[in-house]
Short mmCIF file of C-alpha atoms and ligand atoms in Angstrom, two decimals:
data_model
loop_
_atom_site.label_atom_id
_atom_site.label_comp_id
_atom_site.label_asym_id
_atom_site.label_seq_id
_atom_site.Cartn_x
_atom_site.Cartn_y
_atom_site.Cartn_z
CA MET A 1 -20.58 -12.80 -25.43
CA MET A 2 -20.08 -13.43 -29.14
CA SER A 3 -20.79 -9.83 -30.03
CA SER A 4 -17.78 -8.73 -28.04
CA GLN A 5 -15.52 -11.33 -29.58
CA LYS A 6 -13.75 -11.25 -32.89
CA PRO A 7 -12.67 -14.46 -34.63
CA ILE A 8 -9.06 -14.18 -35.73
CA SER A 9 -6.65 -16.73 -36.97
CA LEU A 10 -3.54 -16.70 -34.86
CA LEU A 11 -0.56 -17.57 -36.97
CA CYS A 12 1.84 -16.97 -34.22
CA ALA A 13 1.26 -15.18 -30.99
CA ALA A 14 4.03 -14.83 -28.50
CA VAL A 15 2.76 -13.74 -25.18
CA LEU A 16 5.06 -12.91 -22.35
CA ALA A 17 3.39 -12.74 -19.03
CA PHE A 18 4.25 -12.96 -15.39
CA ALA A 19 1.01 -14.55 -14.26
CA PRO A 20 -1.59 -17.05 -15.35
CA ILE A 21 -3.47 -15.79 -18.37
CA ALA A 22 -7.06 -16.55 -19.13
CA PHE A 23 -8.34 -16.18 -22.68
CA ALA A 24 -11.30 -17.29 -24.68
CA GLN A 25 -11.03 -20.03 -27.26
CA THR A 26 -14.36 -20.33 -28.97
CA GLY A 27 -16.05 -19.29 -25.77
CA ILE A 28 -13.99 -21.48 -23.43
CA THR A 29 -11.69 -19.87 -20.93
CA VAL A 30 -8.30 -21.53 -20.85
CA VAL A 31 -5.98 -20.79 -17.98
CA LEU A 32 -2.31 -21.06 -18.79
CA PRO A 33 -0.37 -21.49 -15.59
CA GLU A 34 3.18 -20.99 -16.88
CA SER A 35 4.93 -17.82 -15.93
CA ARG A 36 6.32 -17.26 -19.43
CA ILE A 37 4.20 -18.56 -22.26
CA ALA A 38 4.78 -18.73 -25.95
CA ILE A 39 1.71 -19.64 -27.96
CA SER A 40 2.27 -20.87 -31.47
CA SER A 41 -0.92 -21.97 -33.08
CA ILE A 42 -0.44 -22.17 -36.79
CA GLY A 43 -3.76 -21.76 -38.53
CA ASN A 44 -5.90 -22.46 -35.48
CA PRO A 45 -9.06 -20.35 -35.44
CA PHE A 46 -8.82 -18.79 -31.97
CA VAL A 47 -11.52 -16.46 -30.81
CA LEU A 48 -10.09 -13.71 -28.69
CA HIS A 49 -11.83 -11.14 -26.58
CA LYS A 50 -11.35 -7.89 -28.43
CA ASN A 51 -9.75 -6.47 -25.30
CA PHE A 52 -7.33 -9.39 -25.11
CA ALA A 53 -4.23 -7.21 -25.32
CA ALA A 54 -5.53 -4.86 -22.65
CA ARG A 55 -6.36 -7.83 -20.49
CA VAL A 56 -2.91 -9.33 -20.85
CA ALA A 57 -1.41 -5.96 -20.03
CA ALA A 58 -3.68 -5.56 -17.02
CA GLU A 59 -2.97 -9.04 -15.71
CA THR A 60 0.73 -8.58 -16.25
CA SER A 61 0.70 -5.33 -14.31
CA GLN A 62 -1.50 -6.87 -11.64
CA ALA A 63 1.11 -9.55 -11.24
CA ARG A 64 3.78 -6.87 -11.00
CA SER A 65 1.78 -4.83 -8.54
CA ARG A 66 1.36 -7.91 -6.43
CA MET A 67 5.11 -7.77 -6.06
CA VAL A 68 5.13 -4.36 -4.36
CA ALA A 69 4.85 -3.95 -0.60
CA GLN A 70 5.63 -7.58 0.16
CA THR A 71 6.84 -6.14 3.45
CA PRO A 72 5.39 -2.92 4.90
CA PRO A 73 6.61 0.07 2.85
CA MET A 74 9.41 2.10 4.43
CA GLY A 75 10.44 5.64 3.63
CA TRP A 76 9.69 9.24 4.47
CA ASN A 77 6.63 11.43 3.93
CA SER A 78 6.56 15.21 3.92
CA TRP A 79 3.30 15.82 5.76
CA ASN A 80 3.87 15.25 9.48
CA TYR A 81 6.62 17.83 9.77
CA PHE A 82 6.50 20.08 6.70
CA ALA A 83 2.79 19.93 5.79
CA GLU A 84 2.10 22.63 3.15
CA LYS A 85 5.67 23.95 3.36
CA VAL A 86 7.04 21.02 1.38
CA ASP A 87 8.85 21.97 -1.83
CA ASP A 88 11.29 20.58 -4.39
CA LYS A 89 14.34 21.49 -2.30
CA GLY A 90 12.86 19.98 0.85
CA VAL A 91 12.22 16.70 -0.97
CA ARG A 92 15.75 16.63 -2.42
CA ASP A 93 17.18 17.40 1.02
CA ALA A 94 15.14 14.57 2.51
CA ALA A 95 16.41 12.20 -0.17
CA ASP A 96 20.01 13.26 0.45
CA GLU A 97 19.58 12.81 4.16
CA LEU A 98 18.00 9.37 3.83
CA VAL A 99 21.26 8.36 2.19
CA ALA A 100 23.63 10.27 4.51
CA SER A 101 21.91 9.14 7.71
CA GLY A 102 22.02 5.47 6.77
CA MET A 103 18.24 5.30 6.67
CA ARG A 104 18.10 4.24 3.03
CA ASP A 105 20.44 1.37 3.76
CA ALA A 106 18.26 0.41 6.71
CA GLY A 107 15.30 0.08 4.32
CA TYR A 108 13.70 3.55 4.03
CA ILE A 109 13.38 3.84 0.26
CA TYR A 110 10.18 5.76 -0.51
CA VAL A 111 10.36 9.57 -0.57
CA ASN A 112 6.72 10.57 -0.51
CA ILE A 113 5.42 14.01 -1.35
CA ASP A 114 2.12 14.56 0.43
CA ASP A 115 -0.50 17.23 -0.23
CA THR A 116 0.16 20.72 -1.68
CA TRP A 117 2.30 19.90 -4.72
CA GLU A 118 -0.63 20.24 -7.15
CA GLY A 119 -1.05 23.15 -9.58
CA GLN A 120 -3.68 23.68 -12.25
CA ARG A 121 -4.95 21.57 -15.14
CA ASP A 122 -4.30 22.84 -18.64
CA ALA A 123 -6.87 22.93 -21.48
CA SER A 124 -6.32 19.21 -22.10
CA GLY A 125 -6.92 18.41 -18.46
CA VAL A 126 -3.28 17.60 -17.78
CA LEU A 127 -2.36 18.48 -14.21
CA HIS A 128 0.76 20.53 -13.58
CA SER A 129 2.69 20.82 -10.36
CA ASN A 130 2.67 24.22 -8.69
CA ALA A 131 5.54 26.71 -8.35
CA LYS A 132 7.00 24.82 -5.37
CA PHE A 133 7.73 21.91 -7.71
CA PRO A 134 9.06 23.33 -10.99
CA ASP A 135 9.85 19.98 -12.62
CA MET A 136 8.39 16.83 -11.18
CA LYS A 137 10.10 14.51 -13.66
CA ALA A 138 13.49 15.99 -12.83
CA LEU A 139 12.74 15.60 -9.13
CA ALA A 140 11.74 11.96 -9.62
CA ASP A 141 14.94 11.36 -11.60
CA TYR A 142 16.96 12.91 -8.80
CA VAL A 143 15.30 10.76 -6.14
CA HIS A 144 15.78 7.65 -8.28
CA SER A 145 19.44 8.51 -8.83
CA LYS A 146 19.92 8.14 -5.07
CA GLY A 147 18.65 4.57 -5.12
CA LEU A 148 15.30 5.69 -3.73
CA ARG A 149 11.71 5.65 -4.96
CA ILE A 150 9.26 8.53 -5.10
CA GLY A 151 5.67 8.80 -4.00
CA ILE A 152 2.91 11.31 -4.56
CA TYR A 153 -0.51 12.22 -3.20
CA SER A 154 -3.99 12.86 -4.60
CA SER A 155 -7.68 12.56 -3.82
CA PRO A 156 -10.60 10.89 -5.60
CA GLY A 157 -12.51 14.12 -4.94
CA PRO A 158 -12.36 17.43 -6.81
CA ARG A 159 -10.09 18.86 -4.09
CA THR A 160 -7.47 17.42 -1.78
CA CYS A 161 -7.72 17.91 1.97
CA ALA A 162 -5.58 21.05 1.73
CA GLY A 163 -7.82 22.38 -1.08
CA TYR A 164 -5.60 21.56 -4.05
CA GLU A 165 -6.62 19.93 -7.31
CA GLY A 166 -7.89 16.34 -6.90
CA SER A 167 -8.25 13.56 -9.48
CA LEU A 168 -12.04 13.41 -9.89
CA GLY A 169 -12.81 12.80 -13.56
CA HIS A 170 -9.11 12.68 -14.42
CA GLU A 171 -8.09 9.38 -12.84
CA ALA A 172 -6.65 7.74 -15.96
CA GLN A 173 -4.93 10.93 -17.02
CA ASP A 174 -3.37 11.44 -13.59
CA ALA A 175 -2.24 7.83 -13.33
CA GLN A 176 -0.53 8.15 -16.73
CA LEU A 177 1.10 11.39 -15.60
CA TYR A 178 2.45 9.72 -12.46
CA ALA A 179 3.82 6.86 -14.54
CA GLN A 180 5.46 9.33 -16.97
CA TRP A 181 7.09 11.13 -14.09
CA GLY A 182 8.30 7.82 -12.67
CA ILE A 183 6.15 7.78 -9.55
CA ASP A 184 6.33 4.60 -7.47
CA TYR A 185 3.73 5.20 -4.76
CA LEU A 186 0.36 6.94 -4.54
CA LYS A 187 -1.44 7.97 -1.38
CA TYR A 188 -5.08 8.52 -2.33
CA ASP A 189 -6.91 10.57 0.28
CA LEU A 190 -10.72 10.69 0.38
CA CYS A 191 -11.05 14.40 1.35
CA SER A 192 -13.69 16.24 -0.69
CA PHE A 193 -15.00 13.06 -2.31
CA ASN A 194 -17.06 12.65 0.85
CA SER A 195 -18.77 16.05 0.83
CA ASP A 196 -18.80 16.71 -2.91
CA VAL A 197 -19.68 13.29 -4.28
CA MET A 198 -20.87 10.83 -1.63
CA GLU A 199 -23.09 13.19 0.31
CA LYS A 200 -24.36 14.98 -2.79
CA GLN A 201 -25.08 11.93 -4.93
CA ALA A 202 -26.49 9.76 -2.16
CA PRO A 203 -27.78 12.02 0.61
CA ASN A 204 -28.75 10.11 3.74
CA ASP A 205 -27.86 6.77 2.20
CA LYS A 206 -24.68 5.58 3.92
CA ALA A 207 -24.60 2.26 2.07
CA ALA A 208 -24.78 3.97 -1.32
CA GLN A 209 -22.14 6.46 -0.18
CA MET A 210 -19.86 3.61 0.71
CA ARG A 211 -20.38 2.00 -2.70
CA LEU A 212 -19.40 5.28 -4.37
CA MET A 213 -16.26 5.43 -2.25
CA VAL A 214 -15.24 1.84 -2.96
CA ALA A 215 -15.84 2.42 -6.67
CA ALA A 216 -13.66 5.54 -6.59
CA TYR A 217 -10.78 3.62 -5.05
CA ALA A 218 -11.26 0.78 -7.53
CA LYS A 219 -11.23 3.28 -10.40
CA MET A 220 -7.83 4.66 -9.48
CA ASP A 221 -6.50 1.15 -8.90
CA LYS A 222 -7.49 0.23 -12.44
CA ALA A 223 -5.96 3.41 -13.82
CA LEU A 224 -2.69 2.71 -12.03
CA LYS A 225 -2.59 -0.86 -13.30
CA VAL A 226 -3.23 0.20 -16.88
CA THR A 227 0.01 2.22 -16.74
CA GLY A 228 1.92 -1.03 -16.29
CA ARG A 229 4.14 0.65 -13.70
CA PRO A 230 4.37 -1.01 -10.29
CA ILE A 231 2.94 1.67 -8.00
CA VAL A 232 2.25 1.10 -4.32
CA TYR A 233 -1.37 2.06 -3.71
CA SER A 234 -2.04 3.62 -0.30
CA LEU A 235 -5.66 4.22 0.70
CA CYS A 236 -6.36 7.07 3.07
CA GLN A 237 -9.96 7.35 4.19
CA TYR A 238 -9.38 7.27 7.94
CA GLY A 239 -10.51 3.67 8.51
CA TRP A 240 -14.14 4.27 7.59
CA ASP A 241 -16.50 1.45 6.62
CA ALA A 242 -14.14 -1.30 7.81
CA VAL A 243 -11.72 -0.47 5.01
CA TRP A 244 -9.52 -3.46 6.00
CA GLU A 245 -12.28 -5.76 4.73
CA TRP A 246 -12.43 -4.37 1.20
CA ALA A 247 -9.20 -2.47 0.55
CA PRO A 248 -7.31 -5.49 -0.87
CA SER A 249 -10.12 -6.06 -3.38
CA VAL A 250 -9.54 -2.58 -4.82
CA GLY A 251 -5.79 -3.14 -5.01
CA GLY A 252 -4.89 -1.39 -1.76
CA ASN A 253 -1.39 -2.25 -0.57
CA LEU A 254 -2.03 -0.36 2.64
CA TRP A 255 -4.94 1.50 4.15
CA ARG A 256 -5.17 3.97 6.96
CA THR A 257 -7.06 2.52 9.90
CA THR A 258 -7.71 5.73 11.84
CA ASP A 259 -7.90 9.48 11.65
CA ASP A 260 -4.67 11.48 11.66
CA ILE A 261 -1.77 10.89 14.00
CA ARG A 262 -0.25 13.75 16.00
CA PRO A 263 3.09 13.88 17.85
CA GLU A 264 1.42 13.38 21.22
CA TRP A 265 1.51 10.27 23.38
CA ASP A 266 -2.27 10.17 23.95
CA ARG A 267 -2.99 10.28 20.23
CA ILE A 268 -0.39 7.63 19.43
CA TYR A 269 -1.65 5.38 22.21
CA SER A 270 -5.25 5.83 21.11
CA ILE A 271 -4.30 4.80 17.55
CA VAL A 272 -2.44 1.75 18.85
CA SER A 273 -5.48 0.70 20.88
CA GLN A 274 -7.59 0.80 17.72
CA GLN A 275 -5.30 -1.70 15.96
CA ALA A 276 -6.03 -4.62 18.26
CA GLY A 277 -8.17 -7.08 16.34
CA LEU A 278 -7.14 -5.92 12.86
CA GLU A 279 -4.21 -8.34 12.61
CA LYS A 280 -6.00 -10.87 10.46
CA TYR A 281 -6.36 -8.37 7.63
CA ALA A 282 -2.63 -7.75 7.19
CA GLY A 283 -0.17 -9.78 5.17
CA PRO A 284 2.38 -9.49 2.36
CA GLY A 285 1.17 -6.91 -0.15
CA HIS A 286 -1.65 -5.58 2.02
CA TRP A 287 -1.13 -3.82 5.34
CA ASN A 288 -3.02 -1.96 8.02
CA ASP A 289 -1.64 1.57 8.22
CA PRO A 290 -1.88 3.26 11.64
CA ASP A 291 -0.48 6.40 9.94
CA MET A 292 2.99 7.79 9.37
CA LEU A 293 5.62 8.00 12.06
CA GLU A 294 5.93 10.96 14.41
CA VAL A 295 9.30 9.76 15.75
CA GLY A 296 11.40 12.88 16.34
CA ASN A 297 8.45 15.27 16.13
CA GLY A 298 6.77 17.51 18.69
CA LYS A 299 7.57 16.98 22.32
CA LEU A 300 7.65 13.19 22.36
CA THR A 301 10.15 11.93 24.93
CA LEU A 302 12.80 9.44 23.91
CA ALA A 303 10.83 6.70 25.66
CA GLU A 304 7.69 7.69 23.72
CA ASN A 305 9.61 7.71 20.44
CA ARG A 306 10.99 4.24 21.20
CA THR A 307 7.59 2.88 22.15
CA HIS A 308 5.91 4.41 19.09
CA PHE A 309 8.53 2.85 16.83
CA SER A 310 8.44 -0.52 18.62
CA LEU A 311 4.67 -0.73 18.36
CA TRP A 312 4.66 0.17 14.67
CA ALA A 313 7.12 -2.72 14.21
CA MET A 314 4.89 -5.06 16.22
CA LEU A 315 1.94 -3.96 14.07
CA ALA A 316 3.74 -4.68 10.78
CA ALA A 317 2.96 -1.05 10.02
CA PRO A 318 4.43 0.95 7.15
CA LEU A 319 7.44 2.83 8.51
CA LEU A 320 7.21 6.26 6.92
CA ALA A 321 9.34 8.66 8.90
CA GLY A 322 7.70 12.07 9.15
CA ASN A 323 10.42 14.15 10.75
CA ASP A 324 12.80 16.91 9.62
CA LEU A 325 15.58 14.63 8.38
CA PRO A 326 18.36 17.21 7.83
CA ASN A 327 17.96 18.38 11.45
CA MET A 328 17.46 14.96 13.01
CA LYS A 329 19.13 14.39 16.36
CA PRO A 330 21.49 11.38 16.60
CA GLU A 331 19.27 9.67 19.17
CA ILE A 332 16.31 9.91 16.79
CA ASN A 333 18.39 8.54 13.96
CA ALA A 334 19.41 5.69 16.28
CA ILE A 335 15.76 4.83 16.94
CA LEU A 336 14.77 4.98 13.28
CA THR A 337 17.72 2.85 12.18
CA ASN A 338 17.61 0.18 14.87
CA ARG A 339 17.98 -2.73 12.47
CA GLU A 340 16.68 -5.35 14.83
CA VAL A 341 13.47 -3.44 15.43
CA ILE A 342 13.14 -2.85 11.69
CA ALA A 343 13.62 -6.60 11.19
CA ILE A 344 10.54 -7.19 13.36
CA ASP A 345 8.52 -4.81 11.20
CA GLN A 346 9.83 -6.29 7.97
CA ASP A 347 9.62 -9.92 9.01
CA ARG A 348 8.91 -11.96 5.88
CA LEU A 349 6.07 -13.90 7.45
CA GLY A 350 4.10 -10.65 7.47
CA ARG A 351 1.98 -11.56 10.49
CA GLN A 352 0.83 -8.49 12.37
CA GLY A 353 1.23 -8.62 16.16
CA THR A 354 -1.63 -8.90 18.62
CA ARG A 355 -2.32 -7.43 22.01
CA ALA A 356 -1.93 -10.60 24.08
CA TYR A 357 -3.18 -9.07 27.31
CA SER A 358 -3.42 -5.89 29.32
CA GLU A 359 -3.15 -5.46 33.03
CA GLY A 360 -3.64 -2.13 34.67
CA GLU A 361 -1.83 0.36 32.52
CA VAL A 362 0.47 -2.19 30.90
CA ASP A 363 -0.15 -3.78 27.51
CA VAL A 364 1.68 -6.87 26.32
CA TRP A 365 1.90 -7.42 22.57
CA THR A 366 3.29 -10.45 20.77
CA ARG A 367 4.23 -11.00 17.15
CA HIS A 368 5.04 -14.33 15.53
CA LEU A 369 8.03 -14.15 13.25
CA ALA A 370 9.51 -16.32 10.53
CA GLY A 371 11.41 -19.38 11.71
CA GLY A 372 9.29 -19.75 14.85
CA ALA A 373 10.70 -16.65 16.57
CA LEU A 374 8.55 -14.40 18.76
CA ALA A 375 8.68 -10.69 19.56
CA ILE A 376 7.24 -9.42 22.83
CA ALA A 377 6.57 -5.74 23.57
CA VAL A 378 5.61 -4.71 27.08
CA VAL A 379 4.35 -1.12 27.18
CA ASN A 380 3.80 1.05 30.23
CA ALA A 381 1.03 3.39 29.17
CA GLY A 382 0.80 4.84 32.66
CA ASP A 383 2.34 8.05 33.91
CA ASN A 384 4.77 6.60 36.43
CA ARG A 385 3.57 3.77 38.61
CA TYR A 386 5.44 0.86 37.04
CA SER A 387 8.83 2.44 37.49
CA THR A 388 8.38 2.09 41.25
CA HIS A 389 5.96 -0.84 41.54
CA PRO A 390 7.15 -3.43 39.01
CA PHE A 391 4.76 -5.05 36.62
CA HIS A 392 4.84 -8.87 36.69
CA LEU A 393 4.98 -10.39 33.25
CA SER A 394 2.94 -13.55 32.77
CA LEU A 395 4.66 -15.80 30.24
CA ALA A 396 1.85 -18.31 30.69
CA ASN A 397 -0.55 -15.67 29.30
CA LEU A 398 1.61 -15.65 26.19
CA GLY A 399 1.47 -19.43 25.82
CA LEU A 400 5.12 -19.79 26.87
CA HIS A 401 6.44 -22.39 29.27
CA GLY A 402 9.17 -21.55 31.72
CA GLN A 403 12.22 -19.39 31.32
CA GLN A 404 12.86 -17.77 27.93
CA THR A 405 16.07 -16.33 26.64
CA GLY A 406 16.07 -13.55 24.10
CA LYS A 407 17.48 -10.17 23.22
CA ASP A 408 16.37 -6.78 24.49
CA LEU A 409 16.27 -4.86 21.21
CA TRP A 410 16.79 -1.44 22.78
CA THR A 411 19.77 -2.27 25.01
CA GLY A 412 21.12 -4.91 22.63
CA LYS A 413 21.70 -7.23 25.61
CA ARG A 414 20.67 -10.82 26.22
CA ILE A 415 17.69 -11.06 28.54
CA THR A 416 16.13 -13.95 30.41
CA LEU A 417 12.43 -13.78 31.15
CA SER A 418 10.74 -15.98 33.69
CA ASP A 419 7.09 -16.35 34.54
CA GLY A 420 5.91 -13.60 36.87
CA GLN A 421 9.11 -11.65 36.28
CA PRO A 422 9.02 -8.14 37.77
CA LEU A 423 9.63 -5.46 35.13
CA GLU A 424 10.35 -1.87 35.93
CA LEU A 425 9.28 0.29 33.05
CA GLY A 426 9.51 4.04 32.86
CA SER A 427 6.44 6.04 31.91
CA HIS A 428 5.42 5.39 28.29
CA ASP A 429 8.45 3.16 27.86
CA VAL A 430 8.72 -0.26 26.31
CA LEU A 431 10.58 -3.51 26.75
CA LEU A 432 10.98 -5.07 23.33
CA VAL A 433 12.37 -8.58 23.26
CA ARG A 434 13.04 -11.01 20.45
CA ILE A 435 13.06 -14.69 21.36
CA ASP A 436 14.44 -16.83 18.58
CA ALA A 437 13.47 -20.16 20.11
CA PRO A 438 10.42 -19.67 22.32
CA LYS A 439 9.34 -22.65 24.45
C1 LIG B 501 -5.22 14.17 5.68
C2 LIG B 501 -4.33 12.96 5.80
C3 LIG B 501 -2.95 13.41 6.17
C4 LIG B 501 -2.45 14.35 5.11
C5 LIG B 501 -3.41 15.50 4.88
C6 LIG B 501 -3.00 16.36 3.71
O1 LIG B 501 -6.49 13.78 5.31
O2 LIG B 501 -4.87 12.09 6.78
O3 LIG B 501 -2.09 12.30 6.34
O4 LIG B 501 -2.26 13.62 3.92
O5 LIG B 501 -4.71 15.02 4.65
O6 LIG B 501 -3.91 17.38 3.44
#
């Protein structure tokens, strides 16, 4: 609209951008496709939108943010093991251990502080961290100095799930604060926005409630982009309202697909079962998130830890370890740093695996990988039967023809699979095979 435009004569405008730029020239939108553009228009009467600079900045940062999470984010998050006990020292220890354990070099680079870091807002509305985190900027600097990135947590509501200060009404201010601190990742958890905003503003109107929620996530996305800092944006609203359908449109790089995970086989298996069918929504820059890892937590057996990790890799899920890193057992470290399993998760094609078929208590998942390779995961969800009465794998069901040679990623040995092959699998255990040249 003319009223929102201001005629100016551009003597020389040099615009550096990383993405196509659209701008108005006497009402006409011109799209410049070059990645780096220098405009020199001596004396030409261009008409620019008055928010041209903001738009360039936004589009530049959008282009940058498109660069994050090209493969599912990997790192560590404080919640699953430490919950509200997380503090500055615990985060530094986790960062140190990511380096010492070899996890950073295996790809785990985000150190994410979950809920309970938040303090009070001052008179200007600026949020301060609480006594557990005396200096967030110094902590971020420390984490960065280890070659790692740092993540933080908030809620679109007035309160986080643990009852701490949320971002409602302070989105732009909080996003700027994160950028100042050097934050690289935000998990944004619905929490009180549901009870305090959605249900209050639109009682009994689920569609209107959903619109409020989507708008809240879009608002923080915009605030993050305005900072110009590439920040991974993680949506946490428990998979409500088919979040996978709209999360990418509000800038979500990942979105939780279910309610919380727990370190129990039944819970993990139930989450896995809810992922089947969501594969088409995942891809580079935007991932389904079946929640953070419980590998090494609770009473999970080694087989359960292996299966959990294998399935997260098949699902192209974010790999955010949630265990007590400084006290990690070597066998847990070995699971978390199995490079060939990580390579499945991080495969550059970014195609999430599918449940190809189930028979009895056995599920067979496949994942197509770059270069025509295929990963197969056979999971015994039963309590014992298939360790004594072998399961017979149907390669035909997987679209494969005849004998296949691959690698068993947990034994590291070559394996030959033939149609109808009997497989003896321990309870809750997995056979994970990579076939480089499937036939
Ligand atoms: C839950 C969320 C958990 C954790 C917790 C913190 O809503 O699903 O992953 O972030 O809040 O209070």
